[in-house]
Amino acid sequence: SLIYMLDVEAFIQGSACDPYHNNIYHQGDGDSYGTYGQGGQDGYGYQTDYPPQEEDAASDVTEGHDEEDQMYEGEYQGIPHPDEVKAARRAARAKARTVADVVSDQEELAEQYEDIMEDCGHGRFQWTLFVVLGLALMADSVECFVVALVLPSAEKDMCLSHAEKGMLGLIVFLGMMFGAFIWGGLADKVGRRKCLIIVLAMNCISAFFSSFAQGYGFFLFFRLVSGIGIGGSVPIVYAYFSEFLQMDKRGEHLSWLCMFWMMGGIYASFTAWGIIPRYGWGFSMGTEFQFHSWRVFVLVCALPAIAAFLGLMFMPESPRFLLENAKHDEAWMILKQVHDTNWRAKGEPERVFTVTHIKTPKTQEDEFIEIQTATGTAFQRWVVRTLTLTKLVMKNVLSLFGRDLRLATLLMAIIWFTMAFSFYGLSVWFPDMIKHLQHEEYESKVKVFNREKVEQFHFNFSLENQVHKEGEYINDKFINIEMKSVKFEDSLFEDCYFENIRSTDTIFENCTIRSTVFYDTDLYEEKFIDCTLENVTFLHNKKGCHLDYEEENDVLIYLVSFLGSLAVLPGNIISALFMDKIGRIKIIGGSMLISAGCTFFLFLSFSQAAIIAWQCLFCGVSVAAWNGIQVITVELYPASKRATAFGVLNAICKFAAILGSSIFASFVGITKVIPILLSFGALVGGGVLALKLPETREKVLL
């Protein structure tokens, strides 16, 4: 008992002298790890010089346990302890610094920041941020799918022409192109979190208003604004998340993050199939305001952005961004939060965040802005701040083409362009070719009626896929019927009556129409081509092109989108598991070259089922290249230019998407050789150039 009391007294005395003695990381020789660089000599680093722990100063909780019970379980297998691995890495980086003649402030900060992130560990905080940012990435994916999925329904609701449908499909990518450039640049100057909150809010608000927009012009405008908003999410998400990851976790977890893009496609296609064909999901207020099921789908598509917006309210700013902008205290508090959150979740709440000071680069940009905006009216201050931010963003963009980054930027721009040109071009071409094959099959079944003469007949059945030539219709009634793909050529209508007609792809060409009434129909005068109209009356024409949505919405549209999104799952898993093992360059180059080979399978078979199979194969292989491209883009550029570079390259990606989808779509029904050769050439060129990029998996984020 006396010995036990002496042991307890010694433990209390040791604890009083050093309240943190249990929180020091011990190396194999018993020395405590503490300092980064010179430690206390240069005013930053980790607390150190704690008195050593006494041998018998052990807690009574562990009394009776042998040291072998606490031995690292991998030691018998020859696996080094994680703390030993971290110490070896730090020693290697310290040795590299001593070899280098000059170490810049940016490199010093990068090295110290990596050490801090290793001590913070990877745990609950990163996984929470992973889900929140994943939802933001999912919102970007949904935005790419939403117009394509609603277009078959929206074109009937708004009676869109082919040119208007094409513009609606391109306007979203146009908005995303500008959004990536603008918000990527602002994220490096204003903050990752703040800009991401703004772009998600823009997307949510625009989606809400576009769902209620009745006219084509308003709908087009709100989809443009939505694209400008959500287009900035991708550059910010990857830059933001990468700055909370340590080097050995970065490639894998950024690749796992890419899976949310796949989930966005699955979510969009699944909800579209569940909502849009159900025409009853909506309401109407007369003929001026229609809210059909596809508008409900547009609202539902905003849910990922809303969830990400709410989640970001509880997330901090990137500490690396704060350090780059000389906001040391705020960054320190966030890093402490990350450290404490992770270690509490791992059951080690006693671990103490031992960083006292972090190296910060010198910057005068914030002071410059504050001085310029200190006087004048609120509007004048806003103008000055906006102009100053614009100059700083453009200066940052131009710096990407400076001597140090010019080659990397040029190579990355070509790789982003070739990948996007092929991927988005084929993504549009595949479903368009399926529609073309369906249309050819449909036209092959057309019924042709020549010189029919019908008098005093009541048409009470629908007409579909028919051509009527040189017919005569005298005193006939067409009431409560649908006309789908019907054409009347060189025909005569006299004393006829049309009521409650719903039509699509129905025209009257070179016909003579006399003393005929059109009541409550959607047969406008524009559908009468080179016709002679004598004493013809149009009363209460329908607004919109309303057909039976349950029949008109082909489930194949949603199935192709769903399968194309699901097919990337194997590629996502493989790229995530091997990104840090075989490297980014081999992943990108190998995936692009294999994807190029996959395009040649299109020459083997060209049925609808074959096209769907080749699309799934292409998407599954090419996604690995996308993941590698996004990871290496984050790692090639320093923190002060990371989001800007990603935004510029993502804008190039969206431009290539617009160009590729327009060019590939123009060859639908003409030839399949040119689209296949274009995609093959682009992928081979981009894949070969990717092999010239520097490997970054062992590189500390600058």
XYZ file of C-alpha atoms in Angstrom:
702
model
C 0.000 0.000 0.000
C 2.840 2.399 0.844
C 4.488 1.693 -2.509
C 1.170 2.255 -4.314
C 0.686 5.638 -2.548
C 4.222 6.683 -3.509
C 3.456 5.767 -7.140
C 0.270 7.846 -7.126
C 2.063 10.799 -5.542
C 4.788 10.609 -8.181
C 2.156 10.511 -10.946
C 0.370 13.603 -9.531
C 3.641 15.511 -9.251
C 4.564 14.584 -12.823
C 1.159 15.686 -14.089
C 1.378 19.003 -12.245
C 4.736 19.740 -13.818
C 3.615 18.802 -17.320
C -0.126 18.775 -18.043
C 0.520 17.768 -21.672
C 2.933 14.933 -21.094
C 0.506 12.303 -22.389
C -0.065 14.185 -25.653
C 3.436 14.103 -27.102
C 4.106 11.770 -30.026
C 7.011 9.429 -29.157
C 9.452 8.018 -31.639
C 11.159 4.666 -31.381
C 14.044 5.976 -29.214
C 11.743 7.704 -26.754
C 12.403 11.252 -27.970
C 9.302 13.390 -28.404
C 8.423 14.823 -31.804
C 7.758 18.506 -31.562
C 9.286 20.975 -33.915
C 8.890 21.830 -37.553
C 12.142 23.202 -38.928
C 13.836 25.157 -36.146
C 10.902 25.083 -33.759
C 11.053 27.865 -31.223
C 14.018 29.619 -32.818
C 12.100 31.067 -35.743
C 8.879 31.688 -33.870
C 6.676 29.015 -35.366
C 6.286 25.274 -35.135
C 5.202 22.935 -32.392
C 5.573 23.174 -28.626
C 8.524 21.127 -27.439
C 11.084 20.669 -24.651
C 8.615 18.948 -22.338
C 10.213 17.022 -19.452
C 10.330 13.281 -20.136
C 7.632 11.085 -18.659
C 8.718 9.120 -15.591
C 8.730 5.376 -15.962
C 6.475 4.682 -12.992
C 4.127 7.605 -13.619
C 1.435 5.380 -15.110
C -2.289 5.542 -14.654
C -3.864 3.030 -12.304
C -6.144 2.114 -15.179
C -3.190 0.472 -16.957
C -1.655 -1.055 -13.836
C -0.884 -4.717 -14.321
C -0.632 -4.485 -18.122
C 2.592 -5.523 -19.768
C 4.283 -3.379 -22.378
C 3.704 -6.194 -24.885
C -0.079 -5.629 -24.540
C 0.344 -2.111 -25.901
C 2.695 -3.179 -28.703
C 1.698 -2.108 -32.230
C -0.099 -5.075 -33.747
C 1.635 -4.782 -37.116
C 5.113 -4.961 -35.613
C 5.196 -8.764 -35.806
C 4.377 -8.534 -39.530
C 7.144 -6.057 -40.227
C 4.669 -3.223 -40.865
C 6.036 0.124 -39.638
C 3.997 2.125 -37.167
C 2.070 5.052 -38.744
C 3.939 7.483 -36.498
C 7.232 6.078 -37.791
C 6.047 6.528 -41.383
C 5.099 10.145 -40.691
C 8.426 10.789 -38.981
C 10.312 9.306 -41.950
C 8.398 11.501 -44.386
C 9.066 14.601 -42.349
C 12.741 13.738 -42.069
C 12.925 13.316 -45.852
C 11.226 16.649 -46.434
C 13.501 18.348 -43.874
C 16.552 16.865 -45.603
C 15.307 18.143 -48.964
C 14.949 21.618 -47.469
C 18.496 21.582 -46.142
C 19.819 20.516 -49.556
C 17.959 23.332 -51.304
C 19.816 26.623 -51.275
C 16.719 28.807 -51.077
C 13.329 27.838 -49.652
C 10.502 30.253 -50.381
C 7.846 31.243 -47.858
C 5.299 29.357 -49.950
C 7.312 26.138 -49.790
C 7.865 26.547 -46.057
C 4.135 27.019 -45.522
C 3.354 24.004 -47.712
C 5.733 21.768 -45.747
C 4.464 22.916 -42.371
C 0.832 22.679 -43.481
C 1.395 19.070 -44.593
C 2.890 18.263 -41.176
C -0.116 19.819 -39.461
C -2.620 17.904 -41.598
C -0.786 14.653 -40.801
C -1.114 15.404 -37.089
C -4.798 16.316 -37.503
C -5.351 12.936 -39.120
C -8.098 11.845 -41.474
C -11.396 11.250 -39.760
C -14.852 12.526 -38.965
C -14.243 16.096 -40.108
C -13.028 15.103 -43.582
C -15.867 12.604 -44.035
C -18.452 15.218 -43.062
C -16.941 17.719 -45.486
C -16.772 14.920 -48.076
C -20.560 14.465 -47.959
C -21.328 18.200 -48.051
C -19.005 18.907 -50.986
C -20.152 15.722 -52.681
C -23.706 17.061 -52.686
C -22.442 20.266 -54.323
C -20.697 18.184 -56.998
C -23.883 16.153 -57.370
C -25.794 19.391 -58.026
C -23.407 20.170 -60.904
C -24.006 16.728 -62.393
C -27.785 17.092 -62.129
C -27.579 20.447 -63.916
C -25.903 18.735 -66.894
C -28.734 16.190 -67.135
C -31.823 18.224 -66.290
C -32.356 19.990 -69.631
C -31.820 16.834 -71.688
C -34.360 14.964 -69.550
C -37.065 17.649 -69.554
C -36.663 18.619 -73.204
C -39.057 15.987 -74.648
C -41.789 17.320 -72.339
C -40.853 21.003 -72.377
C -40.863 21.128 -76.170
C -44.526 20.096 -76.151
C -45.426 22.479 -73.353
C -43.735 25.431 -75.080
C -43.975 24.239 -78.711
C -40.233 24.599 -79.230
C -38.624 24.536 -82.639
C -35.480 22.529 -83.355
C -33.359 25.690 -83.104
C -34.892 26.590 -79.742
C -34.305 23.083 -78.406
C -30.692 23.248 -79.506
C -30.156 26.599 -77.816
C -31.743 25.358 -74.598
C -29.344 22.439 -74.545
C -26.296 24.647 -75.107
C -27.227 27.562 -72.841
C -26.571 25.583 -69.661
C -23.031 24.694 -70.760
C -22.482 28.283 -71.835
C -23.478 29.473 -68.364
C -21.297 26.826 -66.713
C -18.341 27.928 -68.838
C -18.589 31.531 -67.633
C -19.410 30.412 -64.097
C -16.305 28.219 -63.830
C -14.061 31.068 -64.988
C -15.638 33.744 -62.767
C -16.146 31.801 -59.539
C -12.895 29.887 -59.807
C -11.007 33.165 -59.912
C -13.027 34.725 -57.101
C -12.552 31.678 -54.856
C -8.823 32.420 -54.675
C -9.492 36.005 -53.599
C -12.769 35.932 -51.640
C -12.744 32.433 -50.180
C -13.752 28.900 -51.124
C -16.644 28.558 -48.710
C -18.136 31.990 -49.358
C -18.100 31.578 -53.152
C -19.499 28.050 -52.960
C -22.411 29.242 -50.825
C -23.181 31.977 -53.378
C -23.096 29.646 -56.399
C -25.348 27.104 -54.696
C -27.808 29.845 -53.739
C -27.848 31.066 -57.361
C -28.561 27.550 -58.574
C -31.417 27.003 -56.108
C -33.112 30.344 -56.802
C -32.768 30.007 -60.590
C -34.110 26.446 -60.533
C -37.155 27.632 -58.588
C -37.971 30.456 -60.999
C -37.250 28.384 -64.122
C -39.755 25.744 -62.992
C -42.509 28.381 -62.980
C -41.393 30.231 -66.148
C -44.122 29.859 -68.770
C -42.339 31.464 -71.707
C -39.327 30.126 -73.546
C -37.344 33.346 -73.046
C -37.695 33.382 -69.257
C -36.978 29.669 -68.984
C -33.842 30.099 -71.098
C -32.665 33.051 -68.976
C -33.084 31.274 -65.644
C -31.307 28.157 -66.911
C -28.429 30.402 -68.004
C -28.218 31.983 -64.549
C -28.430 28.542 -62.960
C -25.541 27.377 -65.139
C -23.432 30.421 -64.229
C -24.024 29.617 -60.584
C -23.452 25.890 -60.481
C -20.595 26.088 -62.993
C -18.389 27.475 -60.246
C -18.991 24.548 -57.910
C -16.555 22.068 -59.512
C -13.390 24.232 -59.297
C -14.214 25.297 -55.748
C -15.165 21.837 -54.474
C -11.903 20.182 -55.522
C -9.699 23.058 -54.345
C -11.611 23.254 -51.056
C -11.531 19.538 -50.231
C -7.892 19.014 -51.263
C -6.771 21.565 -48.661
C -8.115 19.377 -45.842
C -6.301 16.227 -47.039
C -2.824 14.978 -46.285
C -0.608 13.846 -49.126
C -1.095 10.078 -48.834
C -4.915 10.432 -48.730
C -5.337 13.083 -51.410
C -5.542 11.085 -54.641
C -7.800 8.369 -53.273
C -10.311 10.611 -51.523
C -10.531 13.150 -54.336
C -11.333 10.187 -56.589
C -14.023 8.957 -54.188
C -15.461 12.471 -54.306
C -15.886 12.075 -58.075
C -18.465 9.357 -57.416
C -20.981 12.019 -56.480
C -20.995 13.127 -60.115
C -22.144 9.607 -60.994
C -24.738 9.743 -58.225
C -26.053 13.002 -59.678
C -26.695 11.347 -63.034
C -28.424 8.387 -61.388
C -30.519 10.702 -59.209
C -31.574 12.848 -62.192
C -32.521 9.937 -64.454
C -34.300 8.010 -61.692
C -36.382 10.975 -60.516
C -37.136 11.943 -64.123
C -38.500 8.459 -64.790
C -40.551 8.604 -61.594
C -41.989 12.098 -62.115
C -42.111 13.287 -65.727
C -44.261 10.534 -67.319
C -46.872 11.146 -64.618
C -48.643 14.004 -66.344
C -51.070 14.379 -63.445
C -48.285 15.628 -61.161
C -49.113 19.284 -61.642
C -51.883 21.787 -62.053
C -53.070 24.447 -64.470
C -54.778 27.808 -64.085
C -56.627 28.289 -67.321
C -54.555 28.214 -70.488
C -52.043 30.874 -69.414
C -50.360 29.038 -66.518
C -49.397 25.388 -66.759
C -47.379 23.521 -64.130
C -46.845 20.039 -65.449
C -44.833 17.146 -64.108
C -41.571 18.127 -65.800
C -41.635 21.379 -63.824
C -41.935 19.361 -60.617
C -38.834 17.483 -61.739
C -36.911 20.763 -62.194
C -37.723 21.654 -58.580
C -36.684 18.223 -57.301
C -33.353 18.585 -59.115
C -32.499 21.521 -56.839
C -32.560 19.348 -53.699
C -28.837 18.365 -53.805
C -27.861 22.038 -54.082
C -30.176 22.944 -51.195
C -28.709 20.168 -49.025
C -25.140 21.244 -49.844
C -26.029 24.878 -49.110
C -27.371 23.964 -45.677
C -24.395 21.727 -44.930
C -21.914 24.487 -45.767
C -23.449 26.641 -43.061
C -21.700 24.351 -40.551
C -18.386 24.025 -42.408
C -15.380 26.360 -41.931
C -13.355 28.188 -44.540
C -10.257 26.494 -45.937
C -7.415 27.218 -43.491
C -4.939 27.116 -46.356
C -6.793 29.953 -48.085
C -6.778 31.922 -44.833
C -3.032 31.409 -44.402
C -2.407 32.542 -47.977
C -4.268 35.727 -47.092
C -2.356 36.265 -43.801
C -5.304 35.347 -41.559
C -3.267 33.276 -39.144
C -5.542 33.216 -36.096
C -8.639 32.140 -38.033
C -6.675 29.373 -39.758
C -5.247 28.169 -36.434
C -8.723 27.917 -34.874
C -10.033 25.885 -37.843
C -7.053 23.523 -37.816
C -7.555 23.004 -34.093
C -11.223 22.213 -34.784
C -10.215 19.636 -37.404
C -7.663 18.073 -35.028
C -10.005 17.877 -32.048
C -12.965 16.596 -34.093
C -10.959 13.749 -35.602
C -9.212 12.596 -32.437
C -12.354 12.752 -30.286
C -14.113 10.560 -32.847
C -11.198 8.105 -32.666
C -11.512 7.866 -28.884
C -8.433 9.951 -28.069
C -9.817 13.270 -26.795
C -6.722 13.837 -24.660
C -4.590 14.667 -27.702
C -3.719 18.348 -27.739
C -3.228 20.524 -30.828
C 0.384 21.580 -30.247
C 0.851 24.124 -33.054
C 1.713 27.581 -31.747
C 2.431 29.512 -34.905
C 2.124 28.872 -38.640
C 4.201 30.471 -41.353
C 2.177 32.924 -43.443
C 3.288 34.513 -46.710
C 3.420 38.255 -46.948
C 0.457 39.778 -48.747
C -0.790 43.326 -49.126
C -3.830 42.672 -51.308
C -6.383 42.770 -48.488
C -4.864 45.953 -47.065
C -4.912 47.479 -50.536
C -8.597 46.706 -50.949
C -9.472 48.011 -47.476
C -7.627 51.291 -48.078
C -9.423 51.797 -51.389
C -12.844 51.030 -49.915
C -12.490 53.095 -46.750
C -14.065 56.253 -48.141
C -16.974 57.280 -50.356
C -20.576 56.150 -50.531
C -21.595 52.518 -50.266
C -22.023 52.293 -54.038
C -18.633 53.856 -54.687
C -16.985 51.462 -52.257
C -18.713 48.539 -53.973
C -17.531 49.715 -57.399
C -13.949 50.182 -56.201
C -13.882 46.786 -54.515
C -15.397 45.082 -57.576
C -12.886 46.682 -59.937
C -10.006 45.815 -57.617
C -11.125 42.205 -57.327
C -11.501 42.000 -61.107
C -7.937 43.252 -61.597
C -6.596 40.788 -59.033
C -8.481 37.872 -60.610
C -7.270 38.743 -64.109
C -3.720 39.118 -62.797
C -4.020 35.657 -61.278
C -5.325 34.242 -64.571
C -2.427 35.759 -66.526
C 0.050 34.340 -64.004
C -1.006 30.840 -65.098
C 0.847 31.561 -68.346
C 3.996 32.773 -66.616
C 7.345 31.076 -67.041
C 6.893 28.560 -64.213
C 3.376 27.399 -65.104
C 3.121 28.002 -68.853
C 3.957 24.467 -69.995
C 1.769 22.782 -67.380
C -1.171 25.058 -68.209
C -0.816 24.448 -71.944
C -0.661 20.664 -71.525
C -3.597 20.622 -69.106
C -5.677 22.845 -71.402
C -5.174 20.452 -74.330
C -5.930 17.394 -72.190
C -9.096 18.954 -70.707
C -10.225 20.034 -74.201
C -9.641 16.699 -75.942
C -11.266 14.724 -73.136
C -14.343 16.961 -72.947
C -14.674 17.205 -76.742
C -14.830 13.423 -77.079
C -16.802 12.637 -73.929
C -19.570 15.221 -74.287
C -19.679 14.861 -78.066
C -20.283 11.117 -77.804
C -22.626 11.606 -74.822
C -24.906 13.648 -77.094
C -24.308 11.523 -80.181
C -25.214 8.184 -78.553
C -28.817 9.095 -77.538
C -29.333 11.097 -80.740
C -28.372 8.054 -82.792
C -30.796 5.927 -80.782
C -33.566 8.437 -81.537
C -32.560 8.444 -85.198
C -32.769 4.656 -85.405
C -36.159 4.769 -83.701
C -37.313 7.435 -86.150
C -36.148 5.372 -89.129
C -38.015 2.359 -87.810
C -41.101 4.509 -87.205
C -41.001 5.996 -90.717
C -40.684 2.572 -92.267
C -44.162 1.792 -90.923
C -45.858 4.893 -92.379
C -49.250 4.397 -94.031
C -49.905 6.251 -97.307
C -53.459 7.019 -98.539
C -53.824 8.213 -102.135
C -56.846 10.045 -103.583
C -59.260 9.070 -100.871
C -62.651 10.816 -100.899
C -64.501 11.092 -97.595
C -67.879 12.849 -97.234
C -69.992 13.519 -94.132
C -67.800 11.335 -91.953
C -67.096 11.753 -88.231
C -63.447 11.071 -87.402
C -63.506 10.006 -83.744
C -60.274 8.005 -83.746
C -56.673 9.184 -83.646
C -54.488 9.455 -86.718
C -50.822 8.457 -86.455
C -47.890 8.050 -88.856
C -49.948 8.653 -91.969
C -49.579 10.512 -95.271
C -52.759 11.522 -97.167
C -52.195 12.594 -100.788
C -54.703 14.261 -103.111
C -57.631 13.472 -100.860
C -61.043 15.183 -100.688
C -62.816 15.757 -97.371
C -66.296 17.211 -97.737
C -68.479 18.126 -94.748
C -66.427 15.977 -92.357
C -65.937 16.347 -88.595
C -62.677 15.802 -86.709
C -63.560 15.924 -83.006
C -61.638 14.919 -79.837
C -58.772 13.204 -81.594
C -54.978 13.226 -81.643
C -52.873 13.629 -84.764
C -49.309 12.411 -84.523
C -46.937 12.562 -87.504
C -49.748 13.148 -89.987
C -49.266 14.920 -93.313
C -51.925 16.051 -95.772
C -50.614 16.831 -99.277
C -52.516 18.406 -102.187
C -55.829 17.750 -100.451
C -59.154 19.574 -100.312
C -61.098 20.348 -97.108
C -64.530 21.887 -97.601
C -67.206 22.634 -94.961
C -65.239 20.683 -92.353
C -65.178 21.127 -88.591
C -62.144 20.516 -86.312
C -62.628 20.550 -82.538
C -60.350 19.667 -79.583
C -57.453 18.498 -81.726
C -54.075 17.726 -80.169
C -51.265 17.268 -82.626
C -47.532 16.849 -83.069
C -45.501 16.809 -86.280
C -48.725 17.367 -88.226
C -48.762 19.642 -91.283
C -50.985 20.558 -94.226
C -48.970 21.153 -97.396
C -50.303 22.662 -100.636
C -53.892 22.063 -99.536
C -57.077 24.014 -100.268
C -59.280 24.664 -97.234
C -62.693 26.303 -97.624
C -65.450 27.268 -95.165
C -63.818 25.313 -92.340
C -63.786 26.000 -88.594
C -60.894 25.125 -86.210
C -62.170 25.292 -82.632
C -60.000 24.566 -79.578
C -57.145 23.042 -81.569
C -53.386 23.486 -81.690
C -53.444 23.653 -85.506
C -52.010 27.121 -86.006
C -51.735 28.885 -89.329
C -47.994 28.115 -89.329
C -48.834 24.435 -89.854
C -50.474 25.213 -93.193
C -47.629 25.357 -95.709
C -48.394 26.835 -99.146
C -52.087 26.310 -98.496
C -55.068 28.275 -99.819
C -57.374 29.300 -96.959
C -60.827 30.567 -97.938
C -63.350 31.611 -95.289
C -61.443 29.706 -92.568
C -62.028 30.478 -88.875
C -59.666 29.758 -85.924
C -61.370 29.967 -82.509
C -59.874 29.452 -79.011
C -56.613 27.915 -80.115
C -54.820 25.793 -77.530
C -51.751 27.133 -75.792
C -48.855 24.731 -75.965
C -48.603 21.327 -77.569
C -50.391 19.013 -75.173
C -50.311 15.351 -76.003
C -50.661 12.336 -73.752
C -47.443 12.448 -71.746
C -47.700 8.838 -70.668
C -47.361 7.775 -74.291
C -45.044 10.505 -75.485
C -42.285 10.145 -72.891
C -40.189 7.201 -73.954
C -38.771 5.360 -70.945
C -35.690 4.590 -73.052
C -34.537 8.200 -72.591
C -34.290 7.728 -68.832
C -32.890 4.209 -69.145
C -29.985 5.336 -71.345
C -29.149 8.159 -68.939
C -29.373 5.843 -65.932
C -27.192 3.109 -67.457
C -24.622 5.624 -68.680
C -24.295 7.035 -65.161
C -24.228 3.644 -63.460
C -21.587 2.325 -65.861
C -18.924 4.626 -64.410
C -19.076 2.890 -61.014
C -16.365 0.275 -61.748
C -14.088 2.936 -63.244
C -14.596 5.160 -60.219
C -13.725 2.383 -57.786
C -10.644 1.236 -59.705
C -9.289 4.766 -60.160
C -9.809 5.570 -56.470
C -8.023 2.418 -55.305
C -5.064 2.800 -57.673
C -4.718 6.590 -57.938
C -2.043 6.702 -55.238
C -0.513 3.333 -56.154
C 0.254 3.651 -59.871
C 0.064 7.429 -60.170
C -2.092 10.055 -61.837
C -0.234 10.081 -65.164
C -0.652 6.388 -65.904
C -4.325 6.560 -64.912
C -5.019 9.492 -67.251
C -2.956 8.305 -70.214
C -4.057 4.682 -69.961
C -7.737 5.534 -69.573
C -7.776 7.952 -72.522
C -5.954 5.510 -74.827
C -8.230 2.608 -73.858
C -11.277 4.869 -74.331
C -10.017 5.688 -77.820
C -9.896 1.969 -78.568
C -13.448 1.544 -77.281
C -14.788 3.955 -79.919
C -13.838 1.504 -82.667
C -16.310 -1.043 -81.300
C -19.003 1.170 -82.833
C -17.978 -0.135 -86.258
C -18.825 -3.707 -85.226
C -22.532 -3.277 -84.514
C -24.922 -0.401 -84.661
C -28.269 -1.484 -83.272
C -29.991 0.328 -80.400
C -28.852 -2.286 -77.872
C -25.276 -2.151 -79.200
C -25.127 1.628 -78.919
C -26.274 1.464 -75.289
C -23.636 -1.206 -74.554
C -20.814 0.787 -76.210
C -21.922 3.938 -74.368
C -21.703 2.126 -71.022
C -18.285 0.718 -71.897
C -16.952 4.111 -72.978
C -18.275 5.899 -69.879
C -16.926 3.206 -67.559
C -13.401 3.439 -68.993
C -13.174 7.212 -69.520
C -14.244 8.132 -65.975
C -10.808 7.085 -64.665
C -9.222 9.723 -66.888
C -11.643 12.348 -65.592
C -10.747 11.496 -61.998
C -7.031 11.667 -62.708
C -7.342 14.964 -64.576
C -9.196 16.589 -61.688
C -6.736 15.295 -59.084
C -3.628 16.434 -60.960
C -5.175 19.842 -61.718
C -5.466 20.444 -57.977
C -1.879 19.338 -57.333
C -0.079 21.178 -60.125
C -0.948 24.695 -58.969
C -0.183 26.595 -55.749
C -2.956 27.484 -53.294
C -3.111 31.114 -54.441
C -3.889 29.981 -58.023
C -5.509 26.570 -57.482
C -9.193 27.471 -57.898
C -8.368 29.994 -60.641
C -6.479 27.383 -62.687
C -9.207 24.795 -62.149
C -11.830 27.360 -63.183
C -9.997 28.319 -66.386
C -9.453 24.678 -67.354
C -13.049 23.775 -66.499
C -14.238 26.677 -68.667
C -12.169 25.223 -71.527
C -13.846 21.889 -70.779
C -17.319 23.395 -71.118
C -16.337 25.178 -74.348
C -15.143 21.841 -75.726
C -18.445 20.286 -74.603
C -20.416 22.887 -76.554
C -18.221 22.434 -79.624
C -18.216 18.639 -79.446
C -21.952 18.231 -78.922
C -22.720 20.641 -81.799
C -20.325 18.978 -84.249
C -21.229 15.386 -83.376
C -24.974 16.103 -83.456
C -24.669 17.518 -86.983
C -23.571 14.095 -88.302
C -26.526 12.166 -86.860
C -28.253 10.356 -89.697
C -25.469 11.270 -92.139
C -22.415 9.227 -91.174
C -20.941 7.544 -88.123
C -17.370 7.490 -89.421
C -16.511 11.136 -88.770
C -17.698 11.250 -85.105
C -15.819 8.023 -84.351
C -12.592 9.265 -85.975
C -12.856 12.672 -84.291
C -13.265 11.138 -80.849
C -10.490 8.604 -81.496
C -8.023 11.256 -82.645
C -8.792 13.591 -79.752
C -8.455 10.853 -77.122
C -5.197 9.501 -78.541
C -3.675 12.987 -78.747
C -4.748 13.882 -75.218
C -3.623 10.532 -73.815
C -0.131 10.816 -75.314
C 0.277 14.370 -74.016
C -0.888 13.277 -70.553
C 2.149 11.027 -70.300
C 4.332 14.168 -70.528
C 2.882 15.647 -67.329
C 4.887 15.549 -64.087
C 3.803 12.979 -61.490
C 2.384 14.662 -58.377
C 1.371 11.860 -56.014
C 4.411 12.448 -53.745
C 4.177 16.219 -53.996
C 3.167 18.458 -51.118
C 0.418 20.921 -52.040
C 2.061 24.300 -52.599
